[in-house]
Tab-separated table of N, CA and C and ligand atoms in Angstrom:
chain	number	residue	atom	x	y	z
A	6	UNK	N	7.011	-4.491	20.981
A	6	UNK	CA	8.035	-3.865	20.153
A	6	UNK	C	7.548	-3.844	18.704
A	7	UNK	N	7.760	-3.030	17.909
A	7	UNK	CA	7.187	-2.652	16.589
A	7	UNK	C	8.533	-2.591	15.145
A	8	UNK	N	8.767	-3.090	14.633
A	8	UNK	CA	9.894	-2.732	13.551
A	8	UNK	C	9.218	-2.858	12.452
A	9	UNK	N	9.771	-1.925	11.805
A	9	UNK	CA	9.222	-1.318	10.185
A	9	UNK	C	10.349	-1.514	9.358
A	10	UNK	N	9.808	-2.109	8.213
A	10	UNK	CA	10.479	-2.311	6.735
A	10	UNK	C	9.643	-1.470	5.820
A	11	UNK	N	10.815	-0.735	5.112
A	11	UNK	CA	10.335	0.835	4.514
A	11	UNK	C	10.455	-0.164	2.865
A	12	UNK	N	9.782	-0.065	1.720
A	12	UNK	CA	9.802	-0.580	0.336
A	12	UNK	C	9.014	1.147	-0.531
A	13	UNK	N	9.892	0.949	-1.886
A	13	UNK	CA	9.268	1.859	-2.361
A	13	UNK	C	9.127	1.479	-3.873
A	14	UNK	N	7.750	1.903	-4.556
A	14	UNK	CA	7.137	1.263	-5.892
A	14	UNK	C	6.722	2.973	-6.038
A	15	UNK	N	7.120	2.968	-7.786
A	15	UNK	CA	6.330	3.691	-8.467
A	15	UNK	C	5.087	3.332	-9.461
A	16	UNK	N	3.722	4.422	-9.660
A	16	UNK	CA	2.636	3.454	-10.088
A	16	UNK	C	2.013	4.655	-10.703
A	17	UNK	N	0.852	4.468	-11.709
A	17	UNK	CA	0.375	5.864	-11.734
A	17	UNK	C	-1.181	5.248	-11.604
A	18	UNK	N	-2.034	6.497	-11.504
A	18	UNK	CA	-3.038	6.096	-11.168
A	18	UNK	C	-4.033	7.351	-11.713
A	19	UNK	N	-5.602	7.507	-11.923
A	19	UNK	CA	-6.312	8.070	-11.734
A	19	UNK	C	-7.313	8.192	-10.963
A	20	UNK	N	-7.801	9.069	-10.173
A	20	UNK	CA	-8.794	8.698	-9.491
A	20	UNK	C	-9.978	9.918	-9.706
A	21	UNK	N	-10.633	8.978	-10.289
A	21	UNK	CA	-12.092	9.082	-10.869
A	21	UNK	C	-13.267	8.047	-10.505
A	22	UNK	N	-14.277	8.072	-10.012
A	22	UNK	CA	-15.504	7.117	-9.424
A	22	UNK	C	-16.326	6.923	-10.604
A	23	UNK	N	-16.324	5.751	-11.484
A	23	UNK	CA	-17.331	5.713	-12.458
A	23	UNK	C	-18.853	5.652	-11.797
A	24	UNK	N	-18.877	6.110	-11.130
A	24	UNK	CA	-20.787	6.353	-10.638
A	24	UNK	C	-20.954	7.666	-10.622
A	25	UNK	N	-20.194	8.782	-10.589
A	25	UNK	CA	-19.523	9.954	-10.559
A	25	UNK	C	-19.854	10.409	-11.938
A	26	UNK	N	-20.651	12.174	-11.809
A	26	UNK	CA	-20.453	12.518	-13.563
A	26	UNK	C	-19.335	12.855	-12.988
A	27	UNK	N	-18.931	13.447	-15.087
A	27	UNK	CA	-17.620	13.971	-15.123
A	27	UNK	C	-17.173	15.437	-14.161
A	28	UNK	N	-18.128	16.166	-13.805
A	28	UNK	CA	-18.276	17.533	-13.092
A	28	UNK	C	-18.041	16.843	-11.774
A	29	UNK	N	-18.258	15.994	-11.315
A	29	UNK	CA	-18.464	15.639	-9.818
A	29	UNK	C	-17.208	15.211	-9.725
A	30	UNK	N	-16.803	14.329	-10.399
A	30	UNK	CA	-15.303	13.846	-10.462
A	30	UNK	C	-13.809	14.863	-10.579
A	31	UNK	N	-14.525	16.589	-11.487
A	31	UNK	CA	-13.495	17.202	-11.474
A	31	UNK	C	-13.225	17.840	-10.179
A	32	UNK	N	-14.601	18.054	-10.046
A	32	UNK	CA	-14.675	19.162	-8.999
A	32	UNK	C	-14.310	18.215	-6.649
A	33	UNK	N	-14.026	16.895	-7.246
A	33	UNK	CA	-13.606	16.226	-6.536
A	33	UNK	C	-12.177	15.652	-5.677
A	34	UNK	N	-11.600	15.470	-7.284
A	34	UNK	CA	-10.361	15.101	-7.695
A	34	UNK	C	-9.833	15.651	-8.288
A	35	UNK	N	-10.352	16.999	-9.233
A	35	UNK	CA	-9.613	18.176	-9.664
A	35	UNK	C	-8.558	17.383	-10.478
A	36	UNK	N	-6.685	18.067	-11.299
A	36	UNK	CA	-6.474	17.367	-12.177
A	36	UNK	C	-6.005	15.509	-11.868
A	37	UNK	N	-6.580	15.013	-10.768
A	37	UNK	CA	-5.852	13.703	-10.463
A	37	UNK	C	-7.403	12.863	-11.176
A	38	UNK	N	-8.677	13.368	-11.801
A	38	UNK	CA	-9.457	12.671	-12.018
A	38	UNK	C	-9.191	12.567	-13.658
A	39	UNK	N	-7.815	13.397	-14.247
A	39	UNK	CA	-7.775	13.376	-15.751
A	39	UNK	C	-7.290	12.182	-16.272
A	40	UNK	N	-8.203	11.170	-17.243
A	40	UNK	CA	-8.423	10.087	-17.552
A	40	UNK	C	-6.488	9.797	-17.954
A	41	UNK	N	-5.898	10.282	-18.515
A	41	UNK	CA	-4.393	9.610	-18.873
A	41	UNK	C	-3.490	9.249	-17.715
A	42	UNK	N	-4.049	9.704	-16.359
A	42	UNK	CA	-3.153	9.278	-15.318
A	42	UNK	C	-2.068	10.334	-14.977
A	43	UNK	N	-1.353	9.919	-13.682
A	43	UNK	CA	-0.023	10.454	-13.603
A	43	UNK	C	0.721	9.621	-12.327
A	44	UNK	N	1.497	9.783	-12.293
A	44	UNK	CA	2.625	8.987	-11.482
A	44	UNK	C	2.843	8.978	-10.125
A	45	UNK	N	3.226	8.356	-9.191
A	45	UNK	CA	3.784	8.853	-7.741
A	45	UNK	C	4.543	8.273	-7.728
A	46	UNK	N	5.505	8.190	-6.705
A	46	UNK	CA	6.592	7.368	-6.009
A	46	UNK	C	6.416	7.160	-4.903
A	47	UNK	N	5.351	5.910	-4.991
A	47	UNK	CA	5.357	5.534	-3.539
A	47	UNK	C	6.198	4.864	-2.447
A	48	UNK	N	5.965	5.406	-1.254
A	48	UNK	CA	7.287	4.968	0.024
A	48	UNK	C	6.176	4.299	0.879
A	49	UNK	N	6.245	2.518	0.963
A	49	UNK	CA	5.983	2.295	1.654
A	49	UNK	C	6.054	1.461	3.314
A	50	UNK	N	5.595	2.119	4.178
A	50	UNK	CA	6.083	1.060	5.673
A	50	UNK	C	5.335	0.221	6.355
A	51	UNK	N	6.024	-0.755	6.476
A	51	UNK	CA	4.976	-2.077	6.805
A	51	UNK	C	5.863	-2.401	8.458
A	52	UNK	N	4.965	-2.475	9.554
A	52	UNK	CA	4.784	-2.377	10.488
A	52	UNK	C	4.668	-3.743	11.357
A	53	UNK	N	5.723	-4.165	11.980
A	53	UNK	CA	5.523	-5.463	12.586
A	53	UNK	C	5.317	-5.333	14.255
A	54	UNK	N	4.446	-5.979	14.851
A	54	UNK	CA	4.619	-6.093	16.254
A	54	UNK	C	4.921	-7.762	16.659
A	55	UNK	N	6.236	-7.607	17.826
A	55	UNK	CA	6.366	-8.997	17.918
A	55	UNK	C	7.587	-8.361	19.160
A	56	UNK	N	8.001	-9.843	19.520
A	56	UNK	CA	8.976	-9.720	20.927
A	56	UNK	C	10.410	-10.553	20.048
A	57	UNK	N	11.532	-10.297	20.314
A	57	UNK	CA	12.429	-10.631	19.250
A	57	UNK	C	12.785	-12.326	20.409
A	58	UNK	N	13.208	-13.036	19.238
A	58	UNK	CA	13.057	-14.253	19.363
A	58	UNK	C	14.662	-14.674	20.417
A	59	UNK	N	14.151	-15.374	21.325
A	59	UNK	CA	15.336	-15.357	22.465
A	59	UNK	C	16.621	-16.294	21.705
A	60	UNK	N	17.101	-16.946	20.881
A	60	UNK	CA	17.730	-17.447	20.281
A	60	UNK	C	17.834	-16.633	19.185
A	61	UNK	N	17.596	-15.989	18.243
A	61	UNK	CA	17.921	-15.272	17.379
A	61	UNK	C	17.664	-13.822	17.386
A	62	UNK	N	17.195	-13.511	18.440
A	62	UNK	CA	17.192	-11.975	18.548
A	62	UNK	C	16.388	-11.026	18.011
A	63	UNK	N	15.734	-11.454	16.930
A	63	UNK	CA	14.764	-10.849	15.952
A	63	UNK	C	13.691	-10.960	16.220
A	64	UNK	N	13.020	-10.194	15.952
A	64	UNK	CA	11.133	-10.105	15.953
A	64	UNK	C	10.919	-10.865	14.697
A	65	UNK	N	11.138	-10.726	13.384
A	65	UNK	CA	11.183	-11.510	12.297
A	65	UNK	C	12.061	-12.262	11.270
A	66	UNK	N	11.826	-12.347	10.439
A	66	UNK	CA	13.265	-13.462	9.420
A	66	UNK	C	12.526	-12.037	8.313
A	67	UNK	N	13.748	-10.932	8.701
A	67	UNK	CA	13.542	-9.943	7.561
A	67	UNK	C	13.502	-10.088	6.317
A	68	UNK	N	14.415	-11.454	5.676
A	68	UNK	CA	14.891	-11.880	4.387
A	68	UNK	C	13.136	-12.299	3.929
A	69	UNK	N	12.545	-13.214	4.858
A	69	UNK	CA	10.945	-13.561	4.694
A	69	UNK	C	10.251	-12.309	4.293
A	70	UNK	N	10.611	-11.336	5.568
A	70	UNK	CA	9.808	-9.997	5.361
A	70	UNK	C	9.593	-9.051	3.741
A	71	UNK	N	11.373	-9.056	3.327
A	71	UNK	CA	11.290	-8.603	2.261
A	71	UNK	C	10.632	-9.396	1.150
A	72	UNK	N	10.368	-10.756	1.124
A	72	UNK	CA	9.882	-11.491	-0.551
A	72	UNK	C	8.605	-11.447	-0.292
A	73	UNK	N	8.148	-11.287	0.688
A	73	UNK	CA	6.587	-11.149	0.895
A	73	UNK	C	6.257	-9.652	0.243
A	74	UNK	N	6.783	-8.864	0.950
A	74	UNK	CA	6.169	-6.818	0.227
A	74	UNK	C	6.621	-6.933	-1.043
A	75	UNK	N	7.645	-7.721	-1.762
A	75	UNK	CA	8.189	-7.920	-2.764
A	75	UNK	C	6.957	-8.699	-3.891
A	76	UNK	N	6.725	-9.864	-3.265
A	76	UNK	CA	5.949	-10.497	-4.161
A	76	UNK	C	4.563	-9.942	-4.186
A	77	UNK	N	4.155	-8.768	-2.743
A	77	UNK	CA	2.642	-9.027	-2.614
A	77	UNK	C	2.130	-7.460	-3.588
A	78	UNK	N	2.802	-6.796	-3.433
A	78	UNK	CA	2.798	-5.294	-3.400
A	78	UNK	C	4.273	-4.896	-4.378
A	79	UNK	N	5.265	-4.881	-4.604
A	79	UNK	CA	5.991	-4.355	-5.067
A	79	UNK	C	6.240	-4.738	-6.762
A	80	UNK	N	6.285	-6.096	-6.692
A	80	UNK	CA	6.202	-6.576	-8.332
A	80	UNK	C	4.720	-6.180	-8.661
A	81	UNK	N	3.611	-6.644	-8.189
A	81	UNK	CA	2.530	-6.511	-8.614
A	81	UNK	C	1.848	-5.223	-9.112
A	82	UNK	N	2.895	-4.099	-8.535
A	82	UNK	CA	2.513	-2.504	-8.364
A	82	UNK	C	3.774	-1.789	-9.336
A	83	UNK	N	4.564	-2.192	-8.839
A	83	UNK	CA	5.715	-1.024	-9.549
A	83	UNK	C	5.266	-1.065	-10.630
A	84	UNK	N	5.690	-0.056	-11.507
A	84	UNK	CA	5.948	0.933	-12.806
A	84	UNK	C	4.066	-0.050	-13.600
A	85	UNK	N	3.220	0.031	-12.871
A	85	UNK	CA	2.320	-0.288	-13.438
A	85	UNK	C	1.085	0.674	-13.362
A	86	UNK	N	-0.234	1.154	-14.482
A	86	UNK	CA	-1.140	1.905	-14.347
A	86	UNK	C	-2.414	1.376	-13.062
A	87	UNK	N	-2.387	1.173	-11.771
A	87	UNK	CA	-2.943	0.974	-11.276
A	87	UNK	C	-4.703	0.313	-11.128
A	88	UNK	N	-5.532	1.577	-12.333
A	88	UNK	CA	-6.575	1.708	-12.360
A	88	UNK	C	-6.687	0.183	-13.722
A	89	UNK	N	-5.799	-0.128	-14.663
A	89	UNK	CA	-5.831	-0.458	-15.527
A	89	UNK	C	-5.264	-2.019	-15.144
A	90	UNK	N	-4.338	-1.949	-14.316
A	90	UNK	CA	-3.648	-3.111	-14.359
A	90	UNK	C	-3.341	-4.183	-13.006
A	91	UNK	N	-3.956	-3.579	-11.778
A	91	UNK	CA	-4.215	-3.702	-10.476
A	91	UNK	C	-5.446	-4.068	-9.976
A	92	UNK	N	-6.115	-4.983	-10.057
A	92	UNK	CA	-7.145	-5.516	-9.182
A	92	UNK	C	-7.706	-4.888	-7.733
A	93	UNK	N	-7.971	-4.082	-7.080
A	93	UNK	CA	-9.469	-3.825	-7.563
A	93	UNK	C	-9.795	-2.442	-8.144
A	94	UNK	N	-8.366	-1.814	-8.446
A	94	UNK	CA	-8.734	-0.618	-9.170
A	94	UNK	C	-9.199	-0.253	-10.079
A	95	UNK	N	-9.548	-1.387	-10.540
A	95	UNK	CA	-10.173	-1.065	-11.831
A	95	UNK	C	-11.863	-0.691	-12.172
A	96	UNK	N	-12.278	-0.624	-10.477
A	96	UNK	CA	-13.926	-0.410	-9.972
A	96	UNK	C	-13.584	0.317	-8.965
A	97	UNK	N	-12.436	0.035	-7.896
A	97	UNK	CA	-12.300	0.967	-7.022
A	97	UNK	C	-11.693	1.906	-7.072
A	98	UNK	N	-11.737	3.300	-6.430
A	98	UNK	CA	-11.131	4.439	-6.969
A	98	UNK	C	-9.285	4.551	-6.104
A	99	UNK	N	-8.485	4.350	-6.926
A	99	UNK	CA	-6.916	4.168	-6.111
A	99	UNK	C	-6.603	5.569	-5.322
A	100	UNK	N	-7.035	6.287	-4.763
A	100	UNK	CA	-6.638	6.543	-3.596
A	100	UNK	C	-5.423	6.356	-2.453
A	101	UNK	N	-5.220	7.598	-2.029
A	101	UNK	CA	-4.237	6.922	-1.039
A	101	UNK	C	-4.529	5.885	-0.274
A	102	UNK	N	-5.502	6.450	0.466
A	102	UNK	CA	-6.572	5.544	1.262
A	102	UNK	C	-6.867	4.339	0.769
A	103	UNK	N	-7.209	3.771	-0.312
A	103	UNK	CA	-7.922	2.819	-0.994
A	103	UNK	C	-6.459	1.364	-1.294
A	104	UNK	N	-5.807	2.625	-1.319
A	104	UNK	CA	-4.124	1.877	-1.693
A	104	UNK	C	-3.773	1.141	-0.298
A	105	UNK	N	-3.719	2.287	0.800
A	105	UNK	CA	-3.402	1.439	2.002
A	105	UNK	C	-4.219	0.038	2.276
A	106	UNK	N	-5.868	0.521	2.042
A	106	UNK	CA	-6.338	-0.714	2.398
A	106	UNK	C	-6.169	-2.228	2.107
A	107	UNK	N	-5.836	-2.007	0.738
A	107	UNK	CA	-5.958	-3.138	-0.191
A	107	UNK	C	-4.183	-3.778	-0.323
A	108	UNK	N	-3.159	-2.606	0.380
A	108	UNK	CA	-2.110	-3.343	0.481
A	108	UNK	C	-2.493	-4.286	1.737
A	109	UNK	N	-2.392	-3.685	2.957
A	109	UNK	CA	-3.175	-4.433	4.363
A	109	UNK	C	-4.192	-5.690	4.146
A	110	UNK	N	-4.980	-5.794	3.026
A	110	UNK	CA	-5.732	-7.118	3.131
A	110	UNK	C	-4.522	-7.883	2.436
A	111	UNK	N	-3.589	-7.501	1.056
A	111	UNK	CA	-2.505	-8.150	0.968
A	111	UNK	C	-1.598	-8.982	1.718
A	112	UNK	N	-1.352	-8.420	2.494
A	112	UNK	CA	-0.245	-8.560	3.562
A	112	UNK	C	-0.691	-9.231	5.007
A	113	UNK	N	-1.730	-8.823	5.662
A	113	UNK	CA	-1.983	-9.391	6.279
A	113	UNK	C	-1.814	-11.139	6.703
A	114	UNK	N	-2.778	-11.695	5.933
A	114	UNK	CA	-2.890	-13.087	6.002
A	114	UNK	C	-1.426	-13.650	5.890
A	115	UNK	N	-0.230	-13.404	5.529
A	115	UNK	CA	0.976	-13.627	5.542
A	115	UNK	C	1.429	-13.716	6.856
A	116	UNK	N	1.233	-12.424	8.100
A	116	UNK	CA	1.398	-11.787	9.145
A	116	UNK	C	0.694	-12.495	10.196
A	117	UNK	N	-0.536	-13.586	10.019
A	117	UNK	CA	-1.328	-13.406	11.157
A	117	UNK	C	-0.882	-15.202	11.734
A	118	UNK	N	-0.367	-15.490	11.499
A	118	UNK	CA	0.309	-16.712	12.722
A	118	UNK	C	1.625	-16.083	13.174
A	119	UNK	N	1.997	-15.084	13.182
A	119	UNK	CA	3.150	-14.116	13.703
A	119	UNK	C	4.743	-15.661	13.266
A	120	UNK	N	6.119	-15.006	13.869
A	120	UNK	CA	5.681	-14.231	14.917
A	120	UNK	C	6.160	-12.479	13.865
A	121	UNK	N	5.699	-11.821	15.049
A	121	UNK	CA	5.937	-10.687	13.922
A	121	UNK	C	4.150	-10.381	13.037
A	122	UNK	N	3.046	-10.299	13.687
A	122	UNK	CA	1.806	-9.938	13.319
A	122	UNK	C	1.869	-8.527	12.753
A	123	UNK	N	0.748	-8.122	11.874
A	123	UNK	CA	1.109	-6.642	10.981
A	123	UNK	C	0.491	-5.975	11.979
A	124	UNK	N	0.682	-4.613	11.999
A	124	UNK	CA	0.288	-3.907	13.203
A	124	UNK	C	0.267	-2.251	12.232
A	125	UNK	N	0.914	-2.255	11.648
A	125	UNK	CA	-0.413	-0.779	10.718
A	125	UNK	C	1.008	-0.900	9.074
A	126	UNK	N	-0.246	-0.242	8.339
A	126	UNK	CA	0.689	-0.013	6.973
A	126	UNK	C	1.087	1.849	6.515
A	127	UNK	N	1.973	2.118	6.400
A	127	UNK	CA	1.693	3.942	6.369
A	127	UNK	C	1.834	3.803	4.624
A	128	UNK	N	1.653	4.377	4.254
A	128	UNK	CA	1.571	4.417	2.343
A	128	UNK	C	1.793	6.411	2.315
A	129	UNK	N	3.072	6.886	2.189
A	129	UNK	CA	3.347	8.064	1.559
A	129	UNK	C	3.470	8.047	0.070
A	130	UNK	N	2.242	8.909	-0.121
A	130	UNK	CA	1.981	9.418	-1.674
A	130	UNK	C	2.747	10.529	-2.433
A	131	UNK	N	3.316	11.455	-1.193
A	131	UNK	CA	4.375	12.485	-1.599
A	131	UNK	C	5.080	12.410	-0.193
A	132	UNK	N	6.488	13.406	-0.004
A	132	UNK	CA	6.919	13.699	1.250
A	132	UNK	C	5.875	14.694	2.068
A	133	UNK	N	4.710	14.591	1.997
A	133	UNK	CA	3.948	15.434	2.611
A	133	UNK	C	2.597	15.046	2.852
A	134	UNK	N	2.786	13.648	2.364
A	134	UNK	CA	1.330	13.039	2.423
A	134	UNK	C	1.072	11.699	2.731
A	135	UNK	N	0.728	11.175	3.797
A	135	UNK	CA	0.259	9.576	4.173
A	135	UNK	C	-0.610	9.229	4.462
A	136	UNK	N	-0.850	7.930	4.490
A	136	UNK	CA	-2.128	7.539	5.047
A	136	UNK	C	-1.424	6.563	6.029
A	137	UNK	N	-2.000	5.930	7.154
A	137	UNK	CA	-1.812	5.058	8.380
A	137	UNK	C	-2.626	3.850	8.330
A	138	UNK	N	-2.814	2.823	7.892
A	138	UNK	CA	-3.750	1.990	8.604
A	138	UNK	C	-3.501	1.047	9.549
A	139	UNK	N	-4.778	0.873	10.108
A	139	UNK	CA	-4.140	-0.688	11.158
A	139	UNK	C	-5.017	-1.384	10.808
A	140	UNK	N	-5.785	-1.343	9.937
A	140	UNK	CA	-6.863	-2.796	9.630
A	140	UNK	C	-7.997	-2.861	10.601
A	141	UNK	N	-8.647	-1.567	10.732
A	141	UNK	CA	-10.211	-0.882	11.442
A	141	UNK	C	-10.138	0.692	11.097
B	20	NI	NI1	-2.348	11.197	-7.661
Protein backbone atom coordinates (compact mmCIF):
# COMPACT_ATOMS: atom_id res chain seq x y z
CA UNK A 1 0.00 0.00 0.00
CA UNK A 2 1.47 3.45 -0.89
CA UNK A 3 0.12 6.90 0.79
CA UNK A 4 1.30 10.27 -0.23
CA UNK A 5 1.68 13.52 1.72
CA UNK A 6 1.41 16.41 -0.81
CA UNK A 7 3.74 19.80 0.88
CA UNK A 8 4.22 22.85 -1.11
CA UNK A 9 7.44 25.48 -0.93
CA UNK A 10 8.12 28.35 -3.04
CA UNK A 11 11.97 28.93 -4.13
CA UNK A 12 13.63 30.59 -6.98
CA UNK A 13 16.35 29.32 -8.72
CA UNK A 14 18.70 29.61 -11.77
CA UNK A 15 19.92 27.10 -13.73
CA UNK A 16 23.12 27.72 -15.24
CA UNK A 17 26.34 25.03 -15.15
CA UNK A 18 29.43 27.04 -14.19
CA UNK A 19 31.63 24.70 -16.50
CA UNK A 20 29.22 25.91 -19.20
CA UNK A 21 30.10 29.19 -21.42
CA UNK A 22 27.60 31.71 -21.28
CA UNK A 23 26.25 30.64 -25.06
CA UNK A 24 26.02 27.02 -23.95
CA UNK A 25 24.10 27.88 -20.92
CA UNK A 26 21.65 30.16 -23.00
CA UNK A 27 21.18 28.11 -25.63
CA UNK A 28 20.49 25.27 -22.94
CA UNK A 29 18.43 26.81 -20.39
CA UNK A 30 17.32 29.66 -22.51
CA UNK A 31 15.67 32.52 -20.08
CA UNK A 32 15.88 30.07 -16.81
CA UNK A 33 19.91 30.39 -17.16
CA UNK A 34 19.40 34.46 -16.51
CA UNK A 35 21.73 35.09 -13.56
CA UNK A 36 18.80 37.14 -11.23
CA UNK A 37 16.67 34.03 -10.97
CA UNK A 38 12.95 33.49 -10.96
CA UNK A 39 10.46 31.73 -8.87
CA UNK A 40 8.28 28.48 -8.84
CA UNK A 41 5.78 27.12 -6.60
CA UNK A 42 6.71 24.03 -5.86
CA UNK A 43 4.07 21.01 -5.09
CA UNK A 44 5.63 18.45 -3.51
CA UNK A 45 4.67 14.39 -2.98
CA UNK A 46 6.39 12.22 -0.82
CA UNK A 47 5.47 8.65 -1.20
CA UNK A 48 5.23 6.03 1.54
CA UNK A 49 5.06 2.22 1.16
CA UNK A 50 4.02 0.29 4.23
CA UNK A 51 1.01 -2.10 5.51
CA UNK A 52 -1.14 0.03 8.04
CA UNK A 53 -0.44 -0.91 11.52
CA UNK A 54 -3.05 -3.57 12.99
CA UNK A 55 -3.69 -1.54 16.20
CA UNK A 56 -3.69 1.81 14.79
CA UNK A 57 -4.61 1.45 11.35
CA UNK A 58 -2.04 3.60 9.73
CA UNK A 59 0.88 2.95 7.53
CA UNK A 60 2.53 5.98 9.37
CA UNK A 61 2.34 8.63 12.44
CA UNK A 62 1.44 11.39 9.70
CA UNK A 63 1.99 14.14 12.49
CA UNK A 64 5.94 12.46 12.28
CA UNK A 65 5.45 12.54 8.52
CA UNK A 66 4.67 16.16 8.37
CA UNK A 67 7.84 17.67 10.80
CA UNK A 68 10.14 15.63 8.88
CA UNK A 69 9.18 17.34 4.94
CA UNK A 70 8.78 20.30 7.24
CA UNK A 71 12.11 20.38 8.81
CA UNK A 72 13.98 18.55 5.87
CA UNK A 73 12.77 20.34 2.72
CA UNK A 74 10.18 22.91 3.48
CA UNK A 75 11.85 25.40 6.06
CA UNK A 76 15.13 24.81 4.50
CA UNK A 77 13.64 25.67 0.87
CA UNK A 78 10.70 27.93 1.08
CA UNK A 79 10.86 31.56 -0.06
CA UNK A 80 14.67 30.96 -0.40
CA UNK A 81 17.22 31.59 -3.68
CA UNK A 82 18.13 28.04 -4.08
CA UNK A 83 21.40 28.40 -6.10
CA UNK A 84 22.55 30.94 -3.36
CA UNK A 85 21.21 29.64 -0.25
CA UNK A 86 20.65 25.72 -0.56
CA UNK A 87 23.44 23.33 -0.38
CA UNK A 88 24.34 21.73 -3.12
CA UNK A 89 23.08 24.28 -5.42
CA UNK A 90 25.37 26.30 -5.22
CA UNK A 91 27.82 23.86 -7.67
CA UNK A 92 24.94 21.87 -8.68
CA UNK A 93 22.66 23.04 -11.29
CA UNK A 94 18.79 23.16 -9.41
CA UNK A 95 16.88 21.53 -11.80
CA UNK A 96 13.81 19.81 -11.53
CA UNK A 97 15.59 16.74 -11.64
CA UNK A 98 18.48 17.78 -9.42
CA UNK A 99 15.72 19.07 -6.87
CA UNK A 100 14.04 15.68 -6.75
CA UNK A 101 17.25 14.03 -6.12
CA UNK A 102 18.62 15.87 -3.39
CA UNK A 103 15.11 16.10 -1.69
CA UNK A 104 15.16 11.93 -1.77
CA UNK A 105 18.76 11.74 -0.26
CA UNK A 106 17.01 14.24 2.36
CA UNK A 107 14.33 12.24 3.28
CA UNK A 108 15.26 9.07 2.87
CA UNK A 109 17.46 8.11 5.83
CA UNK A 110 14.42 9.30 8.01
CA UNK A 111 12.22 6.54 5.99
CA UNK A 112 14.53 3.58 5.98
CA UNK A 113 13.76 1.60 9.38
CA UNK A 114 10.03 2.07 8.10
CA UNK A 115 7.46 1.50 9.08
CA UNK A 116 6.30 3.46 6.18
CA UNK A 117 9.84 3.25 3.86
CA UNK A 118 10.04 6.16 0.98
CA UNK A 119 9.06 4.64 -2.15
CA UNK A 120 9.37 7.65 -4.86
CA UNK A 121 9.35 11.61 -4.50
CA UNK A 122 7.26 13.49 -7.51
CA UNK A 123 8.51 17.35 -7.37
CA UNK A 124 5.91 19.49 -9.76
CA UNK A 125 7.68 22.55 -11.04
CA UNK A 126 4.47 23.88 -12.79
CA UNK A 127 0.88 22.16 -13.24
CA UNK A 128 2.42 20.66 -16.25
CA UNK A 129 5.63 19.57 -15.19
CA UNK A 130 7.23 16.74 -12.81
CA UNK A 131 9.76 14.80 -12.13
CA UNK A 132 9.28 11.09 -10.30
CA UNK A 133 12.00 9.59 -8.41
CA UNK A 134 12.46 6.38 -6.57
CA UNK A 135 16.09 6.59 -5.60
CA UNK A 136 17.75 4.63 -9.00
NI1 LIG B 1 12.79 27.60 -13.53
Amino acid sequence: MWITRKVEFSASHTCYNQALTEAENAALYGADANPHGHGHNYTLEVTLEGHPDPVTGMVVDLQAVKQILEREVVDPMDHRHLNHEVPPFDTTVPTTENLAVEIWRRLQPHFAAGPGRLHAVRLYETDDLFVEYEGR
